[in-house]
CSV table of C-alpha atoms in Angstrom, one decimal:
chain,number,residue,atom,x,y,z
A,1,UNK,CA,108.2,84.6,87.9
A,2,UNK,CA,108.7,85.7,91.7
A,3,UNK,CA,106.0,87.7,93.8
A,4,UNK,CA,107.1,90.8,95.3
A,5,UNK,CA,104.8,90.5,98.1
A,6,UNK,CA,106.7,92.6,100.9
A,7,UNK,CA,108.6,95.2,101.2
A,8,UNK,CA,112.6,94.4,99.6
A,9,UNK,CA,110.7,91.7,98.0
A,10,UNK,CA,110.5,87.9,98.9
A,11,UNK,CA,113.2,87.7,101.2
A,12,UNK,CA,113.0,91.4,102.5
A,13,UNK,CA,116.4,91.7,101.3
A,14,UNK,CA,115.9,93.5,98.0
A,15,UNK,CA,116.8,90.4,95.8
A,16,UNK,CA,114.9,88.6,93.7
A,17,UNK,CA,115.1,85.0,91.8
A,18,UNK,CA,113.9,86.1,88.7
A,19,UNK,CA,116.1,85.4,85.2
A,20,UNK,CA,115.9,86.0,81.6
A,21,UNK,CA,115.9,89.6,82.5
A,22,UNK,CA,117.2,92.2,79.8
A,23,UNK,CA,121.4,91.9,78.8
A,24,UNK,CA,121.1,94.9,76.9
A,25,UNK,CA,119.1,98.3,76.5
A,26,UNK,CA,116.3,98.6,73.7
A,27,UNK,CA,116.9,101.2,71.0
A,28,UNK,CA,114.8,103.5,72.2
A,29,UNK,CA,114.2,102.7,75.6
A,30,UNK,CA,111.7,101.0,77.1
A,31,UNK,CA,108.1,101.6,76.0
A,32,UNK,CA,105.3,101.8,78.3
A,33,UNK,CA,103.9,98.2,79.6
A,34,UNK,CA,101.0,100.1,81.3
A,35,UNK,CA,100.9,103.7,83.1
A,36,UNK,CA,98.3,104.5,85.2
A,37,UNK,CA,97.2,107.5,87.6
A,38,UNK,CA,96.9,106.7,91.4
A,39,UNK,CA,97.9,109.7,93.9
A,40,UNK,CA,100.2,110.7,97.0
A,41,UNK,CA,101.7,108.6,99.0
A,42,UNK,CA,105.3,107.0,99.5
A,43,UNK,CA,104.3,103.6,100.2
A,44,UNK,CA,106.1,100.5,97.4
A,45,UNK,CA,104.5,98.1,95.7
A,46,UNK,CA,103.7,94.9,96.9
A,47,UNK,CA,103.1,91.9,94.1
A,48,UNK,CA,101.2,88.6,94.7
A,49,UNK,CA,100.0,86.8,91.6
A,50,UNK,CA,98.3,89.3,89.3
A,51,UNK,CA,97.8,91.6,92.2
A,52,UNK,CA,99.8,94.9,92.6
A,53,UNK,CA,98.8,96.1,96.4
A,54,UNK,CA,100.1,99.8,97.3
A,55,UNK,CA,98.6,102.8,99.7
A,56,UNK,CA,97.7,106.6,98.5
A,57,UNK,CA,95.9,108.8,99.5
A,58,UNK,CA,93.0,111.6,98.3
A,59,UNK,CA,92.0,114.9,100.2
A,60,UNK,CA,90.1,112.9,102.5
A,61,UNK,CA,91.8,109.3,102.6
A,62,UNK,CA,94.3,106.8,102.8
A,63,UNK,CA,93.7,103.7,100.7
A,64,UNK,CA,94.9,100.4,100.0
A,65,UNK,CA,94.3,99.7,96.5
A,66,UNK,CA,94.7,96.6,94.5
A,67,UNK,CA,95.4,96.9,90.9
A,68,UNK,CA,95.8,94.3,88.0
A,69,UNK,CA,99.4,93.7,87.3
A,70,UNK,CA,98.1,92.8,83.3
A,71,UNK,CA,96.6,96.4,82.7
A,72,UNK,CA,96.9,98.2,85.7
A,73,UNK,CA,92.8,98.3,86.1
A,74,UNK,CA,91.7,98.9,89.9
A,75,UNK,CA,90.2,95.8,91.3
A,76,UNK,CA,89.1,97.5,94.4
A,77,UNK,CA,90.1,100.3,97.1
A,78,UNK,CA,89.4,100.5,100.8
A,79,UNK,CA,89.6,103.9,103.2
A,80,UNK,CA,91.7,102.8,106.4
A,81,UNK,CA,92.6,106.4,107.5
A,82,UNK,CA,91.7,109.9,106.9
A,83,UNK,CA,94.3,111.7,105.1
A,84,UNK,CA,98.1,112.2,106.6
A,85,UNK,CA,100.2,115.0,106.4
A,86,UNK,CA,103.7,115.8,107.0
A,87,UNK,CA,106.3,117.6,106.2
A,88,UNK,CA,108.7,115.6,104.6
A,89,UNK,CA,106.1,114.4,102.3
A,90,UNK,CA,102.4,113.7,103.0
A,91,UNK,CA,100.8,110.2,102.8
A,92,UNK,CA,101.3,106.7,103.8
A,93,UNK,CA,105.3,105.6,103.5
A,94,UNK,CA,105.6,101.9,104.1
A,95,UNK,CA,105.5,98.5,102.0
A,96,UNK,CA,102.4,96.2,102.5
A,97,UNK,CA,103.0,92.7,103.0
A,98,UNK,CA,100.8,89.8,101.3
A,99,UNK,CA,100.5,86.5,103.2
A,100,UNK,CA,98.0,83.9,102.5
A,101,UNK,CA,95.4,85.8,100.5
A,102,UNK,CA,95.7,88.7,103.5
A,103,UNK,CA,97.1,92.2,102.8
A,104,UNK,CA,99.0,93.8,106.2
A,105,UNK,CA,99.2,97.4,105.6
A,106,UNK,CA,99.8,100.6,107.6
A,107,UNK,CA,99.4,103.9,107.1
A,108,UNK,CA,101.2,107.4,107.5
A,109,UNK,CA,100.2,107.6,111.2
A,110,UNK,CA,100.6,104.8,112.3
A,111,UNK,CA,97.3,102.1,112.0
A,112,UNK,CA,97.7,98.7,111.0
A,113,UNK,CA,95.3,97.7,108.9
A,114,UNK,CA,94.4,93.9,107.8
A,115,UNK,CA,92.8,93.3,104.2
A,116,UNK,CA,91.2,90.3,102.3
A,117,UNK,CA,92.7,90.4,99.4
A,118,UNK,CA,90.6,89.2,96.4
A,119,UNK,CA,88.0,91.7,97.6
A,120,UNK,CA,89.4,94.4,99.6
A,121,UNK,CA,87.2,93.7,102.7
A,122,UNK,CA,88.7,95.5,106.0
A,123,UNK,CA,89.2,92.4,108.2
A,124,UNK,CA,90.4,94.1,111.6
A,125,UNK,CA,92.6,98.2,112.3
A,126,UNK,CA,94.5,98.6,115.1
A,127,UNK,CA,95.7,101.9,115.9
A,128,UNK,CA,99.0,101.2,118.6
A,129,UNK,CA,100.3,105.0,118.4
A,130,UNK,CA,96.3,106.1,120.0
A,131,UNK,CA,96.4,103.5,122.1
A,132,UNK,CA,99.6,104.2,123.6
A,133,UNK,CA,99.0,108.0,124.0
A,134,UNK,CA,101.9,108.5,121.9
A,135,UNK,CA,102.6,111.1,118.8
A,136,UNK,CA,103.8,109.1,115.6
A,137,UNK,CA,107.5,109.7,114.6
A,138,UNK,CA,108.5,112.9,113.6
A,139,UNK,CA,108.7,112.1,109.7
A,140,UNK,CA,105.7,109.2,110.4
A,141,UNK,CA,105.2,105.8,110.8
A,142,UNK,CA,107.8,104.1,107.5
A,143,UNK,CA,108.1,100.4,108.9
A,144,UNK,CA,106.8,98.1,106.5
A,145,UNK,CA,104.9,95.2,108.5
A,146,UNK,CA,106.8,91.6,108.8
A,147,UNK,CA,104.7,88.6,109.2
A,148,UNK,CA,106.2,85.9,111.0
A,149,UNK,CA,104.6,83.0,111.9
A,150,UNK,CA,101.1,83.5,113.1
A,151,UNK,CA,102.1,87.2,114.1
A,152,UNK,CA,102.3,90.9,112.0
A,153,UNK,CA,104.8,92.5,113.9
A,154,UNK,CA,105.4,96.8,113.5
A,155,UNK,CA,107.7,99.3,114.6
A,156,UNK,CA,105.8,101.8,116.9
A,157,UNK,CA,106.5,104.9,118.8
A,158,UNK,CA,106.6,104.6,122.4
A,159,UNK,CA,105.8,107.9,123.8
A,160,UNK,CA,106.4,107.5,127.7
A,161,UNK,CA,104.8,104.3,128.3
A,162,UNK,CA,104.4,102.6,125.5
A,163,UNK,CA,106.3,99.7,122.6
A,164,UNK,CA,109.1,100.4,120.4
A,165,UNK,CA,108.0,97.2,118.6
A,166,UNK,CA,104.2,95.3,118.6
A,167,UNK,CA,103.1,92.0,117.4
A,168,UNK,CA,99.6,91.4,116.9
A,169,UNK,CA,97.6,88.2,115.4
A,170,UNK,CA,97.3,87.6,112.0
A,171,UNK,CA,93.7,86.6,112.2
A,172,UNK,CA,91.7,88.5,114.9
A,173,UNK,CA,94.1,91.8,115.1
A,174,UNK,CA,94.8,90.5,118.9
A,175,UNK,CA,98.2,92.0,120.7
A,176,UNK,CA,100.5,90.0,121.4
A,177,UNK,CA,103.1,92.0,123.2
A,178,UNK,CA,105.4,95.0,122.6
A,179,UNK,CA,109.1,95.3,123.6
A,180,UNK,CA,111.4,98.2,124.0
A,181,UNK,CA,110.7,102.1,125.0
A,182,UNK,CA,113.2,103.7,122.5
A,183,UNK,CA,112.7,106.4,120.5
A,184,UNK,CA,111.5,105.2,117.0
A,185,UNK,CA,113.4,105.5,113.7
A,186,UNK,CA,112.4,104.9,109.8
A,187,UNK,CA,113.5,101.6,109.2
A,188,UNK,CA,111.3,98.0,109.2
A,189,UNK,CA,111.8,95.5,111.1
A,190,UNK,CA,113.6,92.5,109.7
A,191,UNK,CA,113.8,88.8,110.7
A,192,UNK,CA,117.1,87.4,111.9
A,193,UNK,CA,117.9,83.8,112.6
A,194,UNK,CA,120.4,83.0,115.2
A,195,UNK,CA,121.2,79.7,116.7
A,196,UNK,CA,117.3,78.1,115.8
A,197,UNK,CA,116.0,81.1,117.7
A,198,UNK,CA,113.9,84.4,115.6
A,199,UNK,CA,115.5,87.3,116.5
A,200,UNK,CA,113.5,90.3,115.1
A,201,UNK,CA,115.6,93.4,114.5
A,202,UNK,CA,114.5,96.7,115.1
A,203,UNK,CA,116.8,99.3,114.1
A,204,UNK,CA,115.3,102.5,115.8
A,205,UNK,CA,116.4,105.8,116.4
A,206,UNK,CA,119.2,105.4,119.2
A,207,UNK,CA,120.2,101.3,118.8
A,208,UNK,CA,119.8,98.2,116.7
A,209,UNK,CA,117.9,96.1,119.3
A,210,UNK,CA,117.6,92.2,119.0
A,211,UNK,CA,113.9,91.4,120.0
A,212,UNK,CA,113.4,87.3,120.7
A,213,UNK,CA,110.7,86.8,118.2
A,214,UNK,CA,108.2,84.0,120.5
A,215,UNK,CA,108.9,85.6,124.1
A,216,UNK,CA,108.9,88.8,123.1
A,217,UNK,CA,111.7,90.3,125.1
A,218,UNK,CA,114.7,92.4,124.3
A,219,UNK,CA,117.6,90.4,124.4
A,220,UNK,CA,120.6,91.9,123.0
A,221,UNK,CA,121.2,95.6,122.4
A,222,UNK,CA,124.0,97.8,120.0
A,223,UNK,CA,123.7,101.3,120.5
A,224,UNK,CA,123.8,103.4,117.4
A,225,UNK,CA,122.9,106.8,117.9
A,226,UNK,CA,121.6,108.9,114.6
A,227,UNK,CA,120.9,112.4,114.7
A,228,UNK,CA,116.9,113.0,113.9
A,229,UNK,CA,116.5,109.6,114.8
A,230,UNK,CA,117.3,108.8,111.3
A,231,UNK,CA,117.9,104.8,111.3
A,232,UNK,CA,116.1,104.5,108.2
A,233,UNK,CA,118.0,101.8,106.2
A,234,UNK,CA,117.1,98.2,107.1
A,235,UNK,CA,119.4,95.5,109.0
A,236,UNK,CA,121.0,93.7,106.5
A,237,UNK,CA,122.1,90.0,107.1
A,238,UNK,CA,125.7,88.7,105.4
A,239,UNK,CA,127.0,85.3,106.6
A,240,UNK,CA,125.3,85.2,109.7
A,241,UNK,CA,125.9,88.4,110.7
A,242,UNK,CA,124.6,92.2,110.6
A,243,UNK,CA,124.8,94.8,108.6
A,244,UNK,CA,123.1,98.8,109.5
A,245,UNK,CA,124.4,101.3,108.1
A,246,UNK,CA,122.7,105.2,108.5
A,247,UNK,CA,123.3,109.0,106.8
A,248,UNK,CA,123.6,112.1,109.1
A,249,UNK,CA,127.5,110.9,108.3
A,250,UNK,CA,127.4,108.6,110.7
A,251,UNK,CA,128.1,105.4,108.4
A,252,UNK,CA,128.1,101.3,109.0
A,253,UNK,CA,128.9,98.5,111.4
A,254,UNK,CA,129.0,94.5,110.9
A,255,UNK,CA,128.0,93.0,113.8
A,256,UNK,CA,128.4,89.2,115.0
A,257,UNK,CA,126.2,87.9,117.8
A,258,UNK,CA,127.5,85.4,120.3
A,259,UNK,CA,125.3,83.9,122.3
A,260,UNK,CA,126.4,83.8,126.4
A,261,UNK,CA,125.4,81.1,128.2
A,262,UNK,CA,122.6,78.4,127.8
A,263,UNK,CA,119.1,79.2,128.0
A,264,UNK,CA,117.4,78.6,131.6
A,265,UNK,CA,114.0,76.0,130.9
A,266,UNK,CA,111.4,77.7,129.9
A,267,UNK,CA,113.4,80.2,128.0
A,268,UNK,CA,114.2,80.4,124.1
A,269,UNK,CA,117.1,83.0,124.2
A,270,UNK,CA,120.1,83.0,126.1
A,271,UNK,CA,122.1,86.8,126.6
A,272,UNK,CA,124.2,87.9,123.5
A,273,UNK,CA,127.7,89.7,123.3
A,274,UNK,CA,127.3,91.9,120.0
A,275,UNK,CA,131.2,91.9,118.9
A,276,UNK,CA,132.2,94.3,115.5
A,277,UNK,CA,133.6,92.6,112.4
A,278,UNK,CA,134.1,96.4,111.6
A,279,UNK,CA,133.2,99.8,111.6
A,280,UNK,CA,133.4,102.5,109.4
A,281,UNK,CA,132.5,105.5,111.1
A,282,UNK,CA,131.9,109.6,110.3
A,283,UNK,CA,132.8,111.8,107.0
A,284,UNK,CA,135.7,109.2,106.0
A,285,UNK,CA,133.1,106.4,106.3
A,286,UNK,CA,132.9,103.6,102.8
A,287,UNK,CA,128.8,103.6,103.6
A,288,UNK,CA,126.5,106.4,105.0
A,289,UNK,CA,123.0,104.7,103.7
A,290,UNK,CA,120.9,107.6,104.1
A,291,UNK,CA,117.7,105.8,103.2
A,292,UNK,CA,118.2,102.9,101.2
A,293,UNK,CA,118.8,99.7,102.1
A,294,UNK,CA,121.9,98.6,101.0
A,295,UNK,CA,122.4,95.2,98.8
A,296,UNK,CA,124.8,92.4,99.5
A,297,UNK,CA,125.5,89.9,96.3
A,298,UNK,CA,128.5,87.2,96.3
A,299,UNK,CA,130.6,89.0,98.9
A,300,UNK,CA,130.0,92.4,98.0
A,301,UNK,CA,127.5,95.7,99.2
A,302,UNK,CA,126.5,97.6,96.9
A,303,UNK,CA,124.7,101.0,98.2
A,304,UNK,CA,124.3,104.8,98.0
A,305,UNK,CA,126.8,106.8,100.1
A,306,UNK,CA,125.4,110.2,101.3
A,307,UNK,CA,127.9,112.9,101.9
A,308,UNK,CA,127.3,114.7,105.2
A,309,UNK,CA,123.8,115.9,106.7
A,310,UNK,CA,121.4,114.7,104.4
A,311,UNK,CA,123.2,116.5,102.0
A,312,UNK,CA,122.2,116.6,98.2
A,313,UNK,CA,125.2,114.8,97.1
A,314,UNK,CA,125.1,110.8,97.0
A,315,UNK,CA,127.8,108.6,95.9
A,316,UNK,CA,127.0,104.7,94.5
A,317,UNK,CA,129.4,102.7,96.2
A,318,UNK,CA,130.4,98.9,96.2
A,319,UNK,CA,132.0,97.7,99.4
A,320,UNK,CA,133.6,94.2,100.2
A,321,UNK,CA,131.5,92.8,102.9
A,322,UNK,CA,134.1,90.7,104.9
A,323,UNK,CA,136.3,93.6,105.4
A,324,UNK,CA,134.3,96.6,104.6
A,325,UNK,CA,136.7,98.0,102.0
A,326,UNK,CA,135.8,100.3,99.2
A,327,UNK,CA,135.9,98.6,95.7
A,328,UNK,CA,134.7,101.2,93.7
A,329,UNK,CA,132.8,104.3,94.0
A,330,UNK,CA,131.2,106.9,91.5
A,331,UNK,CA,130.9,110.3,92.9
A,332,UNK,CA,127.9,112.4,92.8
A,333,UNK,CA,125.6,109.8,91.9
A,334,UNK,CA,122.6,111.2,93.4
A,335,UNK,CA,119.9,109.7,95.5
A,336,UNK,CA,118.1,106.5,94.5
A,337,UNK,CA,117.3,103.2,95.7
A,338,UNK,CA,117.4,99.6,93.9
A,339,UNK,CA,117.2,96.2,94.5
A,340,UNK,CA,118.9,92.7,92.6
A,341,UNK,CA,118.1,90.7,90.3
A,342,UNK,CA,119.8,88.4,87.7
A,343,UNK,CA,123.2,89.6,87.8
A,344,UNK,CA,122.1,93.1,88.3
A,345,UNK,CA,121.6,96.1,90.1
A,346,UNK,CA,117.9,97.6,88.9
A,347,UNK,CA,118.2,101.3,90.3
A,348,UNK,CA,115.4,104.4,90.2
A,349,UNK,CA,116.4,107.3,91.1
A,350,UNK,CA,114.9,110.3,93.5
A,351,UNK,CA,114.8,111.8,89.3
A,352,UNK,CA,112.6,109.4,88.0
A,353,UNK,CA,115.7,107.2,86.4
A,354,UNK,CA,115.3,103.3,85.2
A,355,UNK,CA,118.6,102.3,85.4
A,356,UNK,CA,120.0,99.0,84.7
A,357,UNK,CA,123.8,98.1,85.3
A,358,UNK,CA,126.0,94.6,86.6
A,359,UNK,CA,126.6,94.0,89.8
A,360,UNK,CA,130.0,93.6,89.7
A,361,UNK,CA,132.9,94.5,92.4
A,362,UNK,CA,135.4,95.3,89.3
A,363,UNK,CA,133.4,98.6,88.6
A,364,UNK,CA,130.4,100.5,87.5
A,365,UNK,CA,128.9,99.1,84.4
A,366,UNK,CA,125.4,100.7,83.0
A,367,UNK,CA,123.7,99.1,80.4
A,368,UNK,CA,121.5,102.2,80.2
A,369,UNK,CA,118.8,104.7,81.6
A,370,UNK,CA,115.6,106.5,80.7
A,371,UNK,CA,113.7,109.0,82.8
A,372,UNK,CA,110.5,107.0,83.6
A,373,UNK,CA,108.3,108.9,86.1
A,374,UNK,CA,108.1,111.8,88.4
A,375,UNK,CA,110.3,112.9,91.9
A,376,UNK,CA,110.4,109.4,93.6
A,377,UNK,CA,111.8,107.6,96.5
A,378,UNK,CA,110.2,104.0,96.5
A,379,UNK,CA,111.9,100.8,95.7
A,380,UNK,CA,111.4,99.4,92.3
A,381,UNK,CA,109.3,95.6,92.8
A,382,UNK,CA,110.1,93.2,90.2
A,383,UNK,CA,108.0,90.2,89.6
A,384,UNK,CA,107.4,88.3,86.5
A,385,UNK,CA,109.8,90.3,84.7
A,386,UNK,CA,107.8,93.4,85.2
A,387,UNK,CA,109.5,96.3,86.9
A,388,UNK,CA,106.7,98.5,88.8
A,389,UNK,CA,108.2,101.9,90.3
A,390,UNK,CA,105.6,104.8,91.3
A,391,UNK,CA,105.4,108.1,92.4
A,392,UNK,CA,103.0,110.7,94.1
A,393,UNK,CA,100.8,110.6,91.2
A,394,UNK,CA,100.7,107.6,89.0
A,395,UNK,CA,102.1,103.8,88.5
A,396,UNK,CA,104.3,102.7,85.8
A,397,UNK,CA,104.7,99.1,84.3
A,398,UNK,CA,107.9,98.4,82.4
A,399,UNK,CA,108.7,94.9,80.7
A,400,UNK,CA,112.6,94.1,81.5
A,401,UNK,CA,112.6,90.5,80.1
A,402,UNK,CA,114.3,88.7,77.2
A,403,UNK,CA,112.5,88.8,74.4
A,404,UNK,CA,112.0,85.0,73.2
């Protein structure tokens, strides 16, 4: 089966590879795999091999921890930060990445933290926010760390002098160089290929920004304003192009980027026009992703639609991606996130639902749901046909293959 070894899984886009997954719902529901106690935090679950890697924290710490996908045993914790609280929820928020037998991790605040992973060892911390002089975000520091090439690169807050993005070396910890001064949002920063050049795309609180991956400069720019700074949904690419989408009711563009111009010698990036495929904009909008990034499979987006000000009501939506019509909705779905795998959408829900259903643009088709664990927002990982979904006190370990 498929790691899960970053956040939205191996291609950061919430799909993953993996077949022979359930085609109907057990009588009974599905048992406990494993089940295991852990603590607070909001971070997902990353999966490499038999290694489950997540953060949590204690009354006095905040831990990377590596458990055994077999049993759920701990195979090792590590402090990297003392304790992180916040008001929307205390404890580390984002998605470790495992590259190369190395864990990437940060924490609520803001430190990014590199890990050996068969034994936990702390191999280097950088802490960008102190050295800056700049607060974390309001809500804290929820961009999961991308690796891309020799670099980790993380969203940061700039403060009034500082980075709205950072790369630093994989080995050593070393910075790189930072880009942009704007205000940071929620979301993680995402890889985008454009023309042989790495654009990374940092979606923060007042604009997607286009960040040339190598030099390190801004290049392109789209301004998308969201009340709280509340870009929290990841850029989504479809066919070459962009998708972000944000709640507050402020709802979704897909953007095309056209380069303008050739690149002078010596530079990788020419200027970009950002042109809309379309918009769909304020209370009438098909997509208002509060939180959760939304899913594109064979043409269509499937996401959650919330109603108004981070209201409690949430629709599940499916939206044709070319044009961005509505295909079909169900009202009041509530809040949830999920990601794709073998024909189907594999949902939890802020309620602790499993729920399994197609992914299909002719309509809303469940195969069934269970309440599995405690108040959550994190992402379900899948790997070897084991879903892992957690909350702020323990780990469960469902079995959604075939049985042979």
């Amino acid at each position: 089966g498929d790691d899960w070894p970053q956040f939205l899984g191996p291609q950061r886009n919430g799909i993953s590879g993996e077949k022979g997954l359930i085609d109907q719902w057990p009588v009974g529901g599905f048992p406990d795999h494993w089940r295991v106690q852990l603590g607070e935090g909001m971070a997902g679950i990353a999966v490499s091999g038999k290694n489950l890697v997540t953060l949590y924290q204690d009354q006095a710490s905040q831990f990377v921890v590596c458990l055994d996908t077999r049993d759920g045993s701990t195979k090792w914790q590590t402090p990297v930060a003392p304790r992180y609280q916040n008001s929307m929820g205390h404890g580390p928020r984002a998605t470790p990445s495992i590259v190369d037998g190395k864990v990437y991790a940060l924490t609520g605040e803001g430190i990014l933290a590199a890990l050996d992973l068969k034994t936990g060892q702390l191999i280097w911390s950088q802490n960008p926010q102190a050295e800056m002089r700049a607060k974390p975000a309001e809500y804290g520091m929820s961009g999961s760390p991308l690796v891309v090439g020799d670099q980790v690169i993380i969203n940061t807050n700039p403060g009034n002098s500082g980075h709205s993005v950072c790369a630093y070396s994989r080995d050593r910890g070393k910075f790189q160089w930072g880009a942009g001064t704007q205000t940071a949002g929620y979301s993680s920063p995402m890889l985008f290929r454009k023309n042989r050049v790495e654009h990374i795309l940092l979606f923060g609180g007042k604009a997607l920004v286009g960040v040339d991956a190598k030099a390190g400069k801004t290049v392109w720019k789209y301004p998308f304003e969201t009340e709280y700074n509340c870009n929290t949904a990841s850029p989504v690419t479809i066919d070459g192009n962009i998708l972000i989408s944000a709640g507050e009711n402020h709802g979704s563009a897909l953007l095309e980027l056209k380069p303008q111009g050739k690149p002078t010698p010596g530079e990788t990036a020419s200027a970009y026009q950002v042109n809309e495929k379309w918009t769909s904009l304020g209370r009438e909008s098909v997509l208002r992703a509060e939180w959760q990034t939304p899913i594109v499979h064979d043409g269509f987006i499937y996401g959650f639609d919330n109603v108004g000000s981070a209201s409690p009501i949430t629709n599940l939506t499916c939206v044709e991606a070319a044009t961005g019509k509505r295909q079909w909705q169900v009202r009041r779905y509530g809040k949830g996130n999920m990601i794709f795998a073998d024909g189907k959408l594999i949902i939890s829900t802020m309620k602790g639902h499993l729920i399994v259903a197609r992914a299909t643009p002719d309509g809303y088709q469940e195969l069934g749901k269970q309440v599995v664990i405690g108040q959550t927002r994190q992402i379900p990982a899948l790997s070897d046909g084991k879903i892992y979904l957690r909350d702020n006190r323990e780990i469960v370990c469902l079995d959604l293959a075939q049985k042979k």
